[in-house]
Amino acid sequence: MGRIPRKYLINRLITLALTVLIAASMIWVIPRLSPVDPAEIALGRMASGAGAVANAEEILAQLRAQMGIDQPLIVQYFKYLKGALVFDFGLSTATFPTPVSALIAQALPWTLGLMILSLVITFVIGNLLGALMVWDHSPKLAKVAIPAAMVFTSIPPILSGLLLMWIFAAKLRWFPLTGAYGLTVDPGWNWAFVQSVLHHGFLPAMAIVIVTFGFWALGMRGLMITVQGEDYVKLAEAKGLKPRYILYRYMIRNAILPQITAFALKIGLLIAGQVLVERIFAYNGMGKLLYDAILDQDFPVIQGVSYVIILITALSVFIVDLIYPFIDPRIRHEGG
Amino acid sequence: MSEPVLSVRGLKVYYATPDGDVLATDDISFDLERGETLGLVGESGSGKTTATSGILRMVSSPGRIAGGRVTLDGEDMIALSDEEFRKRRWSKLALIPQGAMNSLNPTMKISAQIADVVRTHTGAAPDRARVLELFQMVGLPERIYEMYPHELSGGMKQRVCIAMAVALNPTVIIADEATSALDVVVQRVVAQTLAKVRDALGVSMIMIGHDMGLMAQMVDRIAVMYAGKIVEIAPVADMFARPGHPYSKILIESVPSLTERRPMKITEGITHDPRNPPEGCIFQLRCPHVNDGCTKPQPMRELRPGQTVACHRAEELEGAHV
Ligand SMILES: Nc1ncnc2c1ncn2[C@@H]1O[C@H](COP(=O)(O)OP(=O)(O)OP(=O)(O)O)[C@@H](O)[C@H]1O
Ligand SMILES: [Mg+2]
């Protein structure tokens, strides 16, 4: 415990850099295995707009130069890495010539907001319910209702989204149908805007929460069963501590530890899972951006979005690595 | 004699299994006098820990308390509500658990784990000086105040458990094999610590263990358990000089001696299925002196003042070798 040793920090940073480098290389290689030529797609798009294109070969060459795909692969690769370092992924082919970074900058805050909101809610609710399934003093109802609620876990997020939308937006009209904020509010740091954002974000966040809380609840249930059998919990009971205190300080406090690591790892998966939810709620986040890019075979955008997702995941793991010794005293910041 | 501080009558703790109940503790009765240390011995699986959990009302599923009465300081413990019983825990009835290695919360400092029980029962957390006083009493260094359990040796953890048990000056302490997980040297030292603390506080104690040699030095009376039943209770001197039950004899003669080489008398464990004990004497299947009378019920009866035994041939076998 105490301060983070320098050697440990450097080690973690190297791991972080390597993870990102390998992942970035993979997302560069994979689209290049595809037989599709992005320049031809762009040309095709032009052609469908303007009928026939006269000097096709010339335009193709020009497009290729603009996209930088006329150069040797190795040059392309290093240019890409250099760009990735400063979040420069070139220009979108679908919305040519918008820079990919501009599209991402616009989408990222929405996704991060939605993601953090839903992840925190689902993590808290899921773990609490999982713990209550095991705890001896839970209300009887909880032991019946929670497992029943698990069925939501097996429905795809798109259905949960549509279901919520239908009940709470279309029928009850408690929440807006789509969008990230109301058209009448002024984007910026004002209360009306924040309120509108929360109001719009609630249903998409819930759509994610109801399909993901079961994952945490089931994991927590298993961990709690193990912890419940531990000698230190039995002794806590013999000590006559209050049941609630035992639940939080002796049981959940120990059972939650592996869940925190899983939390960091889940972040990347969650963005991917958010794609469809964002799509049906017309929520302008990374998910929707990625979805559209895949439909349009917009490789630079796909690359940029994937890169950012990987970076966020790797950063979360890095942060958890750094704080873990503070939450589990048995783990120390050692050099290795 | 004054009224016993703890009195157990007909305590039954059974574990439900698909093939019937395991009679882990079956109809045991004994008294613990004020200031006395009672040893509870018996081979592994004889139901010592289960009996303890019955007294502490810590039996969890699939186990259940199937009957019996426990009276502590004149108060019926089984009749109390859960919340009332919780308040009696530790302040009146403390435990030094079997397996102290894992009995401390890995994410809490040692001092906090002593403090929380004091705070719960007295309403105020102990100050640092009080915790250090407890440490000193059991021979723990001050520096462990800020430490976590994984930073301590096994012997130190055992001492922490002893310090924790005496923190509220309880009426009765149950020490469940408080030393058996330690190496022989540390075992003796921790046992001495335990005896010292006990004598300083004048607390009544039930000491559970296998080690008859250690028992002889630590306890006033010994209760011998076999397969869920108490088969003999006697003052320690009588138990060693004139054991009344054939099983007690075997246990005592199995204590290794430095001067004499003797073959081990205990070869196998409990032989019958604990779900289906034999009719009559619980030990008849392994007893070298078994006869027709052994299939009749064997209630505990007084052999001489202070010594009770569950064997109808006790007088006859007195002095006989096993
Ligand atoms: N949860 C359970 N389910 C079924 N049987 C059990 C359970 N727990 C204990 N038993 C049985 O109860 C009997 C008594 O066990 P107990 O732990 O009380 O023995 P013990 O005398 O403390 O042994 P040791 O000296 O090894 O600590 C054993 O036969 C054991 O198999
Ligand atoms: Mg035991």
PDB file of C-alpha atoms in Angstrom, chain B residues 30-211:
ATOM      1  CA  PHE B  30     -22.614 -31.396  30.483  1.00  0.00           C
ATOM      2  CA  ASP B  31     -22.041 -28.499  32.859  1.00  0.00           C
ATOM      3  CA  LEU B  32     -19.292 -25.928  32.888  1.00  0.00           C
ATOM      4  CA  GLU B  33     -18.583 -24.610  36.369  1.00  0.00           C
ATOM      5  CA  ARG B  34     -17.623 -21.008  36.987  1.00  0.00           C
ATOM      6  CA  GLY B  35     -13.901 -20.470  36.453  1.00  0.00           C
ATOM      7  CA  GLU B  36     -13.435 -24.021  35.256  1.00  0.00           C
ATOM      8  CA  THR B  37     -11.803 -25.276  32.075  1.00  0.00           C
ATOM      9  CA  LEU B  38     -13.473 -28.282  30.556  1.00  0.00           C
ATOM     10  CA  GLY B  39     -11.625 -30.264  27.906  1.00  0.00           C
ATOM     11  CA  LEU B  40     -13.631 -31.833  25.103  1.00  0.00           C
ATOM     12  CA  VAL B  41     -11.737 -34.586  23.319  1.00  0.00           C
ATOM     13  CA  GLY B  42     -12.546 -37.153  20.699  1.00  0.00           C
ATOM     14  CA  GLU B  43     -11.243 -38.197  17.346  1.00  0.00           C
ATOM     15  CA  SER B  44     -11.827 -36.240  14.175  1.00  0.00           C
ATOM     16  CA  GLY B  45     -15.476 -36.271  13.176  1.00  0.00           C
ATOM     17  CA  SER B  46     -16.766 -37.079  16.642  1.00  0.00           C
ATOM     18  CA  GLY B  47     -18.862 -33.901  16.612  1.00  0.00           C
ATOM     19  CA  LYS B  48     -16.884 -31.486  18.782  1.00  0.00           C
ATOM     20  CA  THR B  49     -17.151 -28.526  16.427  1.00  0.00           C
ATOM     21  CA  THR B  50     -20.776 -29.352  15.734  1.00  0.00           C
ATOM     22  CA  ALA B  51     -21.541 -29.332  19.462  1.00  0.00           C
ATOM     23  CA  THR B  52     -19.897 -25.913  19.677  1.00  0.00           C
ATOM     24  CA  SER B  53     -21.914 -24.568  16.812  1.00  0.00           C
ATOM     25  CA  GLY B  54     -25.053 -25.800  18.545  1.00  0.00           C
ATOM     26  CA  ILE B  55     -24.125 -23.942  21.732  1.00  0.00           C
ATOM     27  CA  LEU B  56     -23.310 -20.818  19.701  1.00  0.00           C
ATOM     28  CA  ARG B  57     -26.455 -21.237  17.586  1.00  0.00           C
ATOM     29  CA  MET B  58     -24.295 -21.168  14.496  1.00  0.00           C
ATOM     30  CA  VAL B  59     -25.684 -24.269  12.845  1.00  0.00           C
ATOM     31  CA  SER B  60     -26.438 -23.482   9.232  1.00  0.00           C
ATOM     32  CA  SER B  61     -28.217 -25.513   6.608  1.00  0.00           C
ATOM     33  CA  PRO B  62     -28.180 -28.502   6.069  1.00  0.00           C
ATOM     34  CA  GLY B  63     -27.663 -28.686   9.821  1.00  0.00           C
ATOM     35  CA  ARG B  64     -30.240 -27.985  12.487  1.00  0.00           C
ATOM     36  CA  ILE B  65     -30.571 -28.009  16.236  1.00  0.00           C
ATOM     37  CA  ALA B  66     -32.860 -30.977  16.704  1.00  0.00           C
ATOM     38  CA  GLY B  67     -33.339 -30.591  20.430  1.00  0.00           C
ATOM     39  CA  GLY B  68     -31.828 -29.725  23.752  1.00  0.00           C
ATOM     40  CA  ARG B  69     -31.348 -26.841  26.149  1.00  0.00           C
ATOM     41  CA  VAL B  70     -28.437 -24.499  26.638  1.00  0.00           C
ATOM     42  CA  THR B  71     -28.426 -22.289  29.716  1.00  0.00           C
ATOM     43  CA  LEU B  72     -25.818 -19.581  30.086  1.00  0.00           C
ATOM     44  CA  ASP B  73     -25.691 -17.611  33.308  1.00  0.00           C
ATOM     45  CA  GLY B  74     -29.181 -18.847  34.140  1.00  0.00           C
ATOM     46  CA  GLU B  75     -30.608 -17.703  30.800  1.00  0.00           C
ATOM     47  CA  ASP B  76     -32.135 -20.099  28.284  1.00  0.00           C
ATOM     48  CA  MET B  77     -30.096 -19.526  25.127  1.00  0.00           C
ATOM     49  CA  ILE B  78     -32.206 -21.524  22.698  1.00  0.00           C
ATOM     50  CA  ALA B  79     -35.383 -19.583  23.512  1.00  0.00           C
ATOM     51  CA  LEU B  80     -33.858 -16.143  22.838  1.00  0.00           C
ATOM     52  CA  SER B  81     -34.782 -14.318  19.653  1.00  0.00           C
ATOM     53  CA  ASP B  82     -32.044 -14.029  17.025  1.00  0.00           C
ATOM     54  CA  GLU B  83     -31.464 -10.372  17.851  1.00  0.00           C
ATOM     55  CA  GLU B  84     -31.322 -10.977  21.596  1.00  0.00           C
ATOM     56  CA  PHE B  85     -28.958 -13.872  21.070  1.00  0.00           C
ATOM     57  CA  ARG B  86     -26.761 -11.758  18.815  1.00  0.00           C
ATOM     58  CA  LYS B  87     -26.298  -9.314  21.681  1.00  0.00           C
ATOM     59  CA  ARG B  88     -25.153 -12.159  23.973  1.00  0.00           C
ATOM     60  CA  ARG B  89     -22.603 -13.332  21.450  1.00  0.00           C
ATOM     61  CA  TRP B  90     -19.013 -12.447  22.252  1.00  0.00           C
ATOM     62  CA  SER B  91     -19.960 -10.334  25.256  1.00  0.00           C
ATOM     63  CA  LYS B  92     -20.924 -13.520  27.101  1.00  0.00           C
ATOM     64  CA  LEU B  93     -19.861 -16.354  24.819  1.00  0.00           C
ATOM     65  CA  ALA B  94     -16.729 -15.926  22.734  1.00  0.00           C
ATOM     66  CA  LEU B  95     -15.081 -18.351  20.338  1.00  0.00           C
ATOM     67  CA  ILE B  96     -11.510 -19.061  19.395  1.00  0.00           C
ATOM     68  CA  PRO B  97     -12.181 -20.823  16.122  1.00  0.00           C
ATOM     69  CA  GLN B  98     -10.684 -23.938  14.646  1.00  0.00           C
ATOM     70  CA  GLY B  99      -8.629 -22.734  11.689  1.00  0.00           C
ATOM     71  CA  ALA B 100      -7.620 -19.265  12.831  1.00  0.00           C
ATOM     72  CA  MET B 101      -5.620 -19.077   9.591  1.00  0.00           C
ATOM     73  CA  ASN B 102      -8.687 -18.026   7.650  1.00  0.00           C
ATOM     74  CA  SER B 103     -10.726 -16.543  10.429  1.00  0.00           C
ATOM     75  CA  LEU B 104      -9.642 -12.966   9.863  1.00  0.00           C
ATOM     76  CA  ASN B 105     -11.148 -10.727   7.205  1.00  0.00           C
ATOM     77  CA  PRO B 106      -8.401 -10.252   4.586  1.00  0.00           C
ATOM     78  CA  THR B 107      -9.513  -6.727   3.694  1.00  0.00           C
ATOM     79  CA  MET B 108      -9.589  -5.326   7.239  1.00  0.00           C
ATOM     80  CA  LYS B 109      -6.758  -4.279   9.476  1.00  0.00           C
ATOM     81  CA  ILE B 110      -6.216  -6.408  12.577  1.00  0.00           C
ATOM     82  CA  SER B 111      -7.010  -3.501  14.864  1.00  0.00           C
ATOM     83  CA  ALA B 112     -10.253  -2.788  12.998  1.00  0.00           C
ATOM     84  CA  GLN B 113     -11.401  -6.371  13.437  1.00  0.00           C
ATOM     85  CA  ILE B 114     -10.938  -6.123  17.172  1.00  0.00           C
ATOM     86  CA  ALA B 115     -12.494  -2.670  17.224  1.00  0.00           C
ATOM     87  CA  ASP B 116     -15.657  -3.624  15.354  1.00  0.00           C
ATOM     88  CA  VAL B 117     -16.751  -6.259  17.841  1.00  0.00           C
ATOM     89  CA  VAL B 118     -16.103  -3.926  20.763  1.00  0.00           C
ATOM     90  CA  ARG B 119     -17.995  -1.115  19.061  1.00  0.00           C
ATOM     91  CA  THR B 120     -20.959  -3.347  18.256  1.00  0.00           C
ATOM     92  CA  HIS B 121     -21.397  -4.538  21.813  1.00  0.00           C
ATOM     93  CA  THR B 122     -20.393  -1.500  23.857  1.00  0.00           C
ATOM     94  CA  GLY B 123     -21.377   1.296  21.512  1.00  0.00           C
ATOM     95  CA  ALA B 124     -17.906   2.828  21.536  1.00  0.00           C
ATOM     96  CA  ALA B 125     -14.785   1.839  19.637  1.00  0.00           C
ATOM     97  CA  PRO B 126     -11.829   0.969  21.843  1.00  0.00           C
ATOM     98  CA  ASP B 127      -8.985   3.449  21.864  1.00  0.00           C
ATOM     99  CA  ARG B 128      -5.573   2.527  20.603  1.00  0.00           C
ATOM    100  CA  ALA B 129      -4.259   1.953  24.108  1.00  0.00           C
ATOM    101  CA  ARG B 130      -6.909  -0.683  24.827  1.00  0.00           C
ATOM    102  CA  VAL B 131      -6.124  -2.592  21.639  1.00  0.00           C
ATOM    103  CA  LEU B 132      -2.414  -2.460  22.394  1.00  0.00           C
ATOM    104  CA  GLU B 133      -3.151  -3.713  25.897  1.00  0.00           C
ATOM    105  CA  LEU B 134      -4.911  -6.732  24.371  1.00  0.00           C
ATOM    106  CA  PHE B 135      -1.956  -7.273  22.032  1.00  0.00           C
ATOM    107  CA  GLN B 136       0.393  -7.194  24.962  1.00  0.00           C
ATOM    108  CA  MET B 137      -1.709  -9.656  26.904  1.00  0.00           C
ATOM    109  CA  VAL B 138      -1.250 -12.283  24.179  1.00  0.00           C
ATOM    110  CA  GLY B 139       2.304 -11.326  23.322  1.00  0.00           C
ATOM    111  CA  LEU B 140       1.702  -9.562  20.037  1.00  0.00           C
ATOM    112  CA  PRO B 141       3.989  -6.695  18.995  1.00  0.00           C
ATOM    113  CA  GLU B 142       2.551  -3.187  18.648  1.00  0.00           C
ATOM    114  CA  ARG B 143       3.544  -2.946  15.019  1.00  0.00           C
ATOM    115  CA  ILE B 144       0.754  -5.253  13.865  1.00  0.00           C
ATOM    116  CA  TYR B 145      -1.799  -2.567  14.745  1.00  0.00           C
ATOM    117  CA  GLU B 146      -1.766  -1.234  11.199  1.00  0.00           C
ATOM    118  CA  MET B 147      -1.262  -4.623   9.549  1.00  0.00           C
ATOM    119  CA  TYR B 148      -3.539  -6.867   7.541  1.00  0.00           C
ATOM    120  CA  PRO B 149      -3.982 -10.586   8.275  1.00  0.00           C
ATOM    121  CA  HIS B 150      -1.806 -11.748   5.370  1.00  0.00           C
ATOM    122  CA  GLU B 151       1.157  -9.949   6.916  1.00  0.00           C
ATOM    123  CA  LEU B 152       1.004 -12.161  10.032  1.00  0.00           C
ATOM    124  CA  SER B 153       2.309 -15.643  10.746  1.00  0.00           C
ATOM    125  CA  GLY B 154      -0.065 -18.437  11.706  1.00  0.00           C
ATOM    126  CA  GLY B 155       0.898 -18.205  15.360  1.00  0.00           C
ATOM    127  CA  MET B 156       0.298 -14.456  15.330  1.00  0.00           C
ATOM    128  CA  LYS B 157      -3.141 -14.888  13.780  1.00  0.00           C
ATOM    129  CA  GLN B 158      -3.951 -17.400  16.479  1.00  0.00           C
ATOM    130  CA  ARG B 159      -2.947 -14.853  19.098  1.00  0.00           C
ATOM    131  CA  VAL B 160      -5.083 -12.217  17.405  1.00  0.00           C
ATOM    132  CA  CYS B 161      -8.025 -14.591  17.760  1.00  0.00           C
ATOM    133  CA  ILE B 162      -7.255 -15.030  21.443  1.00  0.00           C
ATOM    134  CA  ALA B 163      -6.954 -11.265  21.936  1.00  0.00           C
ATOM    135  CA  MET B 164     -10.244 -10.804  20.108  1.00  0.00           C
ATOM    136  CA  ALA B 165     -11.955 -13.447  22.268  1.00  0.00           C
ATOM    137  CA  VAL B 166     -11.001 -11.739  25.518  1.00  0.00           C
ATOM    138  CA  ALA B 167     -11.648  -8.183  24.293  1.00  0.00           C
ATOM    139  CA  LEU B 168     -15.085  -8.019  25.924  1.00  0.00           C
ATOM    140  CA  ASN B 169     -14.227 -10.056  28.989  1.00  0.00           C
ATOM    141  CA  PRO B 170     -16.758 -12.775  28.156  1.00  0.00           C
ATOM    142  CA  THR B 171     -18.271 -15.193  30.643  1.00  0.00           C
ATOM    143  CA  VAL B 172     -17.332 -18.265  28.629  1.00  0.00           C
ATOM    144  CA  ILE B 173     -14.752 -18.866  25.913  1.00  0.00           C
ATOM    145  CA  ILE B 174     -14.888 -21.868  23.634  1.00  0.00           C
ATOM    146  CA  ALA B 175     -11.473 -22.654  22.169  1.00  0.00           C
ATOM    147  CA  ASP B 176     -11.889 -25.053  19.256  1.00  0.00           C
ATOM    148  CA  GLU B 177      -8.518 -26.683  18.661  1.00  0.00           C
ATOM    149  CA  ALA B 178      -6.962 -23.306  19.115  1.00  0.00           C
ATOM    150  CA  THR B 179      -3.505 -24.678  18.543  1.00  0.00           C
ATOM    151  CA  SER B 180      -3.708 -27.720  16.329  1.00  0.00           C
ATOM    152  CA  ALA B 181      -2.849 -25.938  13.079  1.00  0.00           C
ATOM    153  CA  LEU B 182       0.477 -24.762  14.455  1.00  0.00           C
ATOM    154  CA  ASP B 183       3.850 -26.451  14.705  1.00  0.00           C
ATOM    155  CA  VAL B 184       4.594 -28.186  17.972  1.00  0.00           C
ATOM    156  CA  VAL B 185       6.740 -25.453  19.475  1.00  0.00           C
ATOM    157  CA  VAL B 186       4.371 -22.623  18.620  1.00  0.00           C
ATOM    158  CA  GLN B 187       1.506 -24.853  19.768  1.00  0.00           C
ATOM    159  CA  ARG B 188       2.902 -25.005  23.282  1.00  0.00           C
ATOM    160  CA  VAL B 189       3.642 -21.296  23.390  1.00  0.00           C
ATOM    161  CA  VAL B 190       0.157 -20.354  22.198  1.00  0.00           C
ATOM    162  CA  ALA B 191      -1.405 -22.822  24.642  1.00  0.00           C
ATOM    163  CA  GLN B 192       0.569 -21.199  27.456  1.00  0.00           C
ATOM    164  CA  THR B 193      -0.623 -17.782  26.304  1.00  0.00           C
ATOM    165  CA  LEU B 194      -4.170 -19.035  26.347  1.00  0.00           C
ATOM    166  CA  ALA B 195      -3.753 -20.450  29.873  1.00  0.00           C
ATOM    167  CA  LYS B 196      -2.163 -17.212  31.066  1.00  0.00           C
ATOM    168  CA  VAL B 197      -4.968 -15.058  29.700  1.00  0.00           C
ATOM    169  CA  ARG B 198      -7.569 -17.421  31.114  1.00  0.00           C
ATOM    170  CA  ASP B 199      -6.036 -17.339  34.580  1.00  0.00           C
ATOM    171  CA  ALA B 200      -5.651 -13.560  34.474  1.00  0.00           C
ATOM    172  CA  LEU B 201      -9.308 -13.042  33.607  1.00  0.00           C
ATOM    173  CA  GLY B 202     -10.783 -15.972  35.499  1.00  0.00           C
ATOM    174  CA  VAL B 203     -12.921 -16.850  32.496  1.00  0.00           C
ATOM    175  CA  SER B 204     -14.630 -20.236  32.178  1.00  0.00           C
ATOM    176  CA  MET B 205     -13.514 -22.166  29.153  1.00  0.00           C
ATOM    177  CA  ILE B 206     -14.294 -25.151  26.981  1.00  0.00           C
ATOM    178  CA  MET B 207     -11.140 -26.378  25.321  1.00  0.00           C
ATOM    179  CA  ILE B 208     -11.524 -28.677  22.367  1.00  0.00           C
ATOM    180  CA  GLY B 209      -8.627 -30.778  21.170  1.00  0.00           C
ATOM    181  CA  HIS B 210      -7.122 -34.117  20.280  1.00  0.00           C
ATOM    182  CA  ASP B 211      -3.943 -33.790  22.261  1.00  0.00           C
TER     183      ASP B 211
END
